[in-house]
Structures are given as C-alpha cells and as structure tokens.
Coordinates of C-alpha atoms in Angstrom, one line a residue:
Chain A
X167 CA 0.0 0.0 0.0
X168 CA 1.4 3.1 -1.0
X169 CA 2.0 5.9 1.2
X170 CA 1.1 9.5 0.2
X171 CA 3.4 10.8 -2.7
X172 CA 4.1 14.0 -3.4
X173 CA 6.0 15.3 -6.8
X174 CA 8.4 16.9 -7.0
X175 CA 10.6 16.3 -4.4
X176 CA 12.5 19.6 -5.0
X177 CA 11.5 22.5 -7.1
X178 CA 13.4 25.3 -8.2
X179 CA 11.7 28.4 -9.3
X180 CA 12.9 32.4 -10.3
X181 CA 11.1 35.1 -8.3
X182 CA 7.6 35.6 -10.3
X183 CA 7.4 32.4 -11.8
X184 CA 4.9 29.8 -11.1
X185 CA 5.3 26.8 -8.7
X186 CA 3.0 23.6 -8.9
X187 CA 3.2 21.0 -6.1
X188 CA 1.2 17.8 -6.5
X189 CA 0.0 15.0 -4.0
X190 CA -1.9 12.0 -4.2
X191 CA -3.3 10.7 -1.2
X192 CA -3.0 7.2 0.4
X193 CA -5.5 5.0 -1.2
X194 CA -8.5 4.9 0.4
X195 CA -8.1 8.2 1.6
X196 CA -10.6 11.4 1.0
X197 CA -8.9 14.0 3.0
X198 CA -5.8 16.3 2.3
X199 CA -4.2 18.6 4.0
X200 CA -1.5 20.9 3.0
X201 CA 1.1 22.4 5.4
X202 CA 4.1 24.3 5.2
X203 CA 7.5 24.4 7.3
X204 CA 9.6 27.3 7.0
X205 CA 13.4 27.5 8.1
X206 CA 14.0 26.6 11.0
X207 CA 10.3 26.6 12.2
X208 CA 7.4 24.1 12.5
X209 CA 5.0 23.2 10.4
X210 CA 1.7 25.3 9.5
X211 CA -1.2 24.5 8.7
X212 CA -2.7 26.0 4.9
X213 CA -5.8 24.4 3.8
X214 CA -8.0 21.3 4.2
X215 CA -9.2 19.7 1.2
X216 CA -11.6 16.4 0.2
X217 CA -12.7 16.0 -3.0
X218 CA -13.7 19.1 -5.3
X219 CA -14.5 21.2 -1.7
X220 CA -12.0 23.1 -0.1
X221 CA -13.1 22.6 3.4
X222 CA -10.8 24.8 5.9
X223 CA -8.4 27.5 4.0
X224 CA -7.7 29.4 6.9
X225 CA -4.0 28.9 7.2
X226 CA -3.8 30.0 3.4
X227 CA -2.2 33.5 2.5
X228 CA -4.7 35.7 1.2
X229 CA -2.8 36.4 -2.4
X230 CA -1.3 33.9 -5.1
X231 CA -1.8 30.5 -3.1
X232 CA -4.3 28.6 -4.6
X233 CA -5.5 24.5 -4.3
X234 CA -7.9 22.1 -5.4
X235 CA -8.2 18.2 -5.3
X236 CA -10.3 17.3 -8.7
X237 CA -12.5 14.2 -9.1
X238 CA -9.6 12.7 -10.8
X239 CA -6.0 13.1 -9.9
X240 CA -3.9 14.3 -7.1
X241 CA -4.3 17.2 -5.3
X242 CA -2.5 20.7 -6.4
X243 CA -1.3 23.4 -4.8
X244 CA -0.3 26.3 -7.1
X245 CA 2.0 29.3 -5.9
X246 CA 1.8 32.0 -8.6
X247 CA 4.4 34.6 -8.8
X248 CA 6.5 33.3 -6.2
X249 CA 9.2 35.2 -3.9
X250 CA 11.8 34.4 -1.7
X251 CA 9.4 34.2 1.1
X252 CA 7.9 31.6 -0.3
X253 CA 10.7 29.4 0.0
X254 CA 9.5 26.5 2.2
X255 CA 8.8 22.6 2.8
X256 CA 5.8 21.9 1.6
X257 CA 3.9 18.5 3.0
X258 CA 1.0 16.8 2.4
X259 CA -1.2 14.9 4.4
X260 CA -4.0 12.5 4.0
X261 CA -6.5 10.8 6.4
X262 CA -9.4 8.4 5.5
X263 CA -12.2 10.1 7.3
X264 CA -11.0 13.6 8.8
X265 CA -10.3 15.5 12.0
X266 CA -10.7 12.0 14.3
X267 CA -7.7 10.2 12.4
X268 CA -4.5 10.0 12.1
X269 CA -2.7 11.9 9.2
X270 CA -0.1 10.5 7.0
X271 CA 2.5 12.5 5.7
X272 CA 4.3 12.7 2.3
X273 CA 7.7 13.2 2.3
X274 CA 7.8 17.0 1.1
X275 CA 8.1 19.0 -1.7
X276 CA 11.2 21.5 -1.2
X277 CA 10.4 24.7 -2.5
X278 CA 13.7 27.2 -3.3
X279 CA 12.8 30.7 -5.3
X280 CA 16.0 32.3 -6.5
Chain B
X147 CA -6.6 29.1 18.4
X148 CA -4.9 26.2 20.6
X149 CA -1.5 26.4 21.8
X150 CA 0.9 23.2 21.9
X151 CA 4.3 23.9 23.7
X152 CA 7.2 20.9 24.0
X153 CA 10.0 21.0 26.2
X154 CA 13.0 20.8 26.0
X155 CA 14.0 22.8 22.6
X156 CA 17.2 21.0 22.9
X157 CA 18.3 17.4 23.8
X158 CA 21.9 16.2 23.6
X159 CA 22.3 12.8 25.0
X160 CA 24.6 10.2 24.7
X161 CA 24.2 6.3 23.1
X162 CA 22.3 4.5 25.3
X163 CA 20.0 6.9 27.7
X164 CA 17.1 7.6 28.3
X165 CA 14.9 10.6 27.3
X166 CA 11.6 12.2 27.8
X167 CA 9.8 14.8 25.8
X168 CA 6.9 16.7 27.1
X169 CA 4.2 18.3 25.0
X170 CA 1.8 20.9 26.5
X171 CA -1.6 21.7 25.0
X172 CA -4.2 24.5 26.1
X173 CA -7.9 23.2 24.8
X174 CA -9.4 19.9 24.1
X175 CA -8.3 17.2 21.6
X176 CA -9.4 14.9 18.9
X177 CA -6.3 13.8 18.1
X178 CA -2.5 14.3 19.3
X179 CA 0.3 12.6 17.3
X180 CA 4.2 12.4 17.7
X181 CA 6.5 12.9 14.7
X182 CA 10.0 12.4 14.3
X183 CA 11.4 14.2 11.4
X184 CA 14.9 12.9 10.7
X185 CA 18.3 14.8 9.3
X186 CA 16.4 14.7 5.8
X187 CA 13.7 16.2 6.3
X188 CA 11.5 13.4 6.6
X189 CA 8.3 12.9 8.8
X190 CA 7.8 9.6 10.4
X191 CA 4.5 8.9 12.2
X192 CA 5.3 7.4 15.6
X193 CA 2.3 7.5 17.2
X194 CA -1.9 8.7 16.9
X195 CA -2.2 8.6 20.5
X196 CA -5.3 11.5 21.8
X197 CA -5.2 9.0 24.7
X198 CA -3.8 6.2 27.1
X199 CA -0.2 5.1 26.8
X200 CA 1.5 3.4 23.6
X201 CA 4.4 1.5 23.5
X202 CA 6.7 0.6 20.1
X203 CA 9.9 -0.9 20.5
X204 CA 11.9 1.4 22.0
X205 CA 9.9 4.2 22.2
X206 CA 6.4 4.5 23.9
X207 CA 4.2 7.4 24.2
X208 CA 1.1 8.5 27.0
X209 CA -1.4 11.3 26.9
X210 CA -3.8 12.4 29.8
X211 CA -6.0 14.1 28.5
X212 CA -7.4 15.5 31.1
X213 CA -4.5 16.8 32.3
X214 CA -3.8 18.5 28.5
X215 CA 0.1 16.7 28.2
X216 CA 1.4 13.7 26.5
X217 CA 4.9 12.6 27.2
X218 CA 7.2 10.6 24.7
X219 CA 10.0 8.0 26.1
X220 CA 12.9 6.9 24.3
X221 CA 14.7 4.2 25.9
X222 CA 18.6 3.2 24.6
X223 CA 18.5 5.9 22.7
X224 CA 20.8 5.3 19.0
X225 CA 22.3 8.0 17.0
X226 CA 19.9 7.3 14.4
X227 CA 16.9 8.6 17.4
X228 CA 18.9 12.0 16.2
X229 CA 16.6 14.9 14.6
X230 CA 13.7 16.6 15.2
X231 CA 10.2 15.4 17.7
X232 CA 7.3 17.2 16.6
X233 CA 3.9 16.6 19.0
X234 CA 0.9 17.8 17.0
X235 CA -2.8 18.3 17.8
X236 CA -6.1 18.6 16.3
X237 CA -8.5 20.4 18.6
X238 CA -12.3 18.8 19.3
X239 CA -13.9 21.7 17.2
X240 CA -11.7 21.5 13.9
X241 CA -9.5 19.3 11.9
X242 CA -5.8 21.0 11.2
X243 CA -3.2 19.9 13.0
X244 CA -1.4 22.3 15.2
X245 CA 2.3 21.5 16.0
X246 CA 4.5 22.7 18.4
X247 CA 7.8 24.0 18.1
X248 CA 9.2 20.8 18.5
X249 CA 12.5 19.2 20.3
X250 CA 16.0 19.0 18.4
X251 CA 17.3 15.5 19.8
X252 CA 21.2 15.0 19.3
X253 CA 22.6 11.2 20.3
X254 CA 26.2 11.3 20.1
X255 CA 28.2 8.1 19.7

C-alpha cells in the first residue's frame, strides 16, 4: 500500500514564476491537508481539502496561493508569482475520514525561489 | 486558536539513555500525534495517541487528557533517534493539525 506521494521532491523556481506542487493521497483516503514548514520553524497548517470542496483555508495566504483536489487526480497546490518568502517545505497529508484520524505525511516537496 | 508547547528545545544525549519529551496543549483534543522528522527532512509517524499510553519498540508514548500533556519516552537511545520530535494536535472543534515547536534531539556516539 502506498504511502502518500508527493512530486516533486524539489522545485526550483525564479522570483515571479509559477510553482505547482502535486500530492496524491494514500488510497483509500478522502482527505488532504496541506502544510508548510519554514526554516528553522514548524510546520503550518494552509488548507484542508476532500474532494472538489476546499473545506478549511484558513492557514492560506490571502494572495497567489491557490488549491484544489479534482474528481480525478492528485491534489495541487499552485503558488503564482512566487518570492523568496515563499521558500519553504511543503507537506501533504492525508486521512481516510478527517479530524478523528491519524494523518499520514508525504515526504515533502522543497520549495527554493532564486 | 490552541496552543501546543514541548519541552526541552534542545536534547543532547549520549548512546544509550534515556529521554523524555513533554508536550503541552491548552484546549481539548481529537487527536494528538508524535512525529519524528529525521536529518532529511523526513516525517515519520510514531504515534496517533489522543489518549492512554502506547508502546513501540523502543519508544512509547502517554497522553492524559485530562490533564492537557502527552509525554514521549525513548529508551537506549541510537544516533539514528537523532533529529527533530514534533507533538501535533487537532483540537475537538476542527481538523488541522497544530504542531509545536518541537525538540532538536542529538545522540552522540
């Protein structure tokens, strides 16, 4: 059974260009959640998705983050017009049924913006 | 929102001891989970434990709820226990986890 994957594993991207990070979820599993660890820090949470809803987006920043988990296909989150600030691990998490479960972590999409 | 706190910051041990890691939280949970995330970045699930006591090899984990702490033991601790304990929590009226700060564990030879 295979855990949650995320692609890519490292991502490379010039201030102002685009940056999109993908995860598909354990299978089985209808949730997603999307967090982000700065340097240095912990990890924060950005948005709660299951399938075409976006459920909790609280933790997202107002302007140029954007996700969606279609029907088909893994889960996206897109960073438009990225800066330096942006620069970040980004994990993905999945759970079969939501807030009462245990979430299982990809293993990260490193984010670098030159 | 719900605060999580873990002491120490910092852990340096030597091969062999033993450890504990404490994890304070401020509200209510659903869920509380332990995390180790190694040198490389990885996070490894070590335990979904919102309650009771856990136990996995070397390590073992207990929560009292009540009390709003969970503790995480590692016993004979190996170099390889090195990196980066994360407790976590999901509080009864959402569903994101909120982590804490975590502790930096170094296990010299």
């Amino acid at each position: 059974n295979a855990g949650v994957m995320q692609n890519p594993r490292h991502l490379v991207r010039r201030r102002g260009q685009e940056a999109r990070l993908r995860c598909s979820p354990m299978k089985g599993h209808s949730h997603v959640y999307w967090y982000r660890q700065l340097p240095e820090e912990g990890l924060k949470f950005m948005v709660y998705l299951q399938k075409e809803n976006i459920i909790d987006e609280s933790g997202m920043p107002k302007e140029r983050f954007s996700a969606e988990f279609p029907k088909e296909g893994p889960s996206i989150l897109r960073i438009q017009q990225v800066v330096r600030g942006d620069s970040a691990a980004y994990f993905c998490a999945s759970s079969p049924i939501g807030r009462r479960d245990t979430q299982y972590f990809g293993p990260g999409t490193r984010l670098t913006v030159l | 929102g719900i605060q999580v706190e873990q002491s120490p910051p910092d852990l340096i041990l030597q091969e062999g001891a033993n450890s504990t890691l404490r994890c304070n939280f401020s509200d209510s949970v659903n869920n509380l989970q332990w995390f180790h995330q190694n040198p490389w970045g990885q996070l490894i699930n070590l335990f979904y434990i919102p309650s009771g006591t856990k136990q996995n090899g070397r390590l073992s984990a207990t929560t009292v709820a009540t009390e709003r702490y969970s503790l995480l033991y590692i016993s004979s601790s190996q170099t390889t226990d090195s990196g980066v304990y994360f407790c976590a929590v999901v509080e009864t009226s959402g569903s994101r986890l909120t982590f804490g700060e975590g502790t930096q564990l170094t296990v010299n030879p």
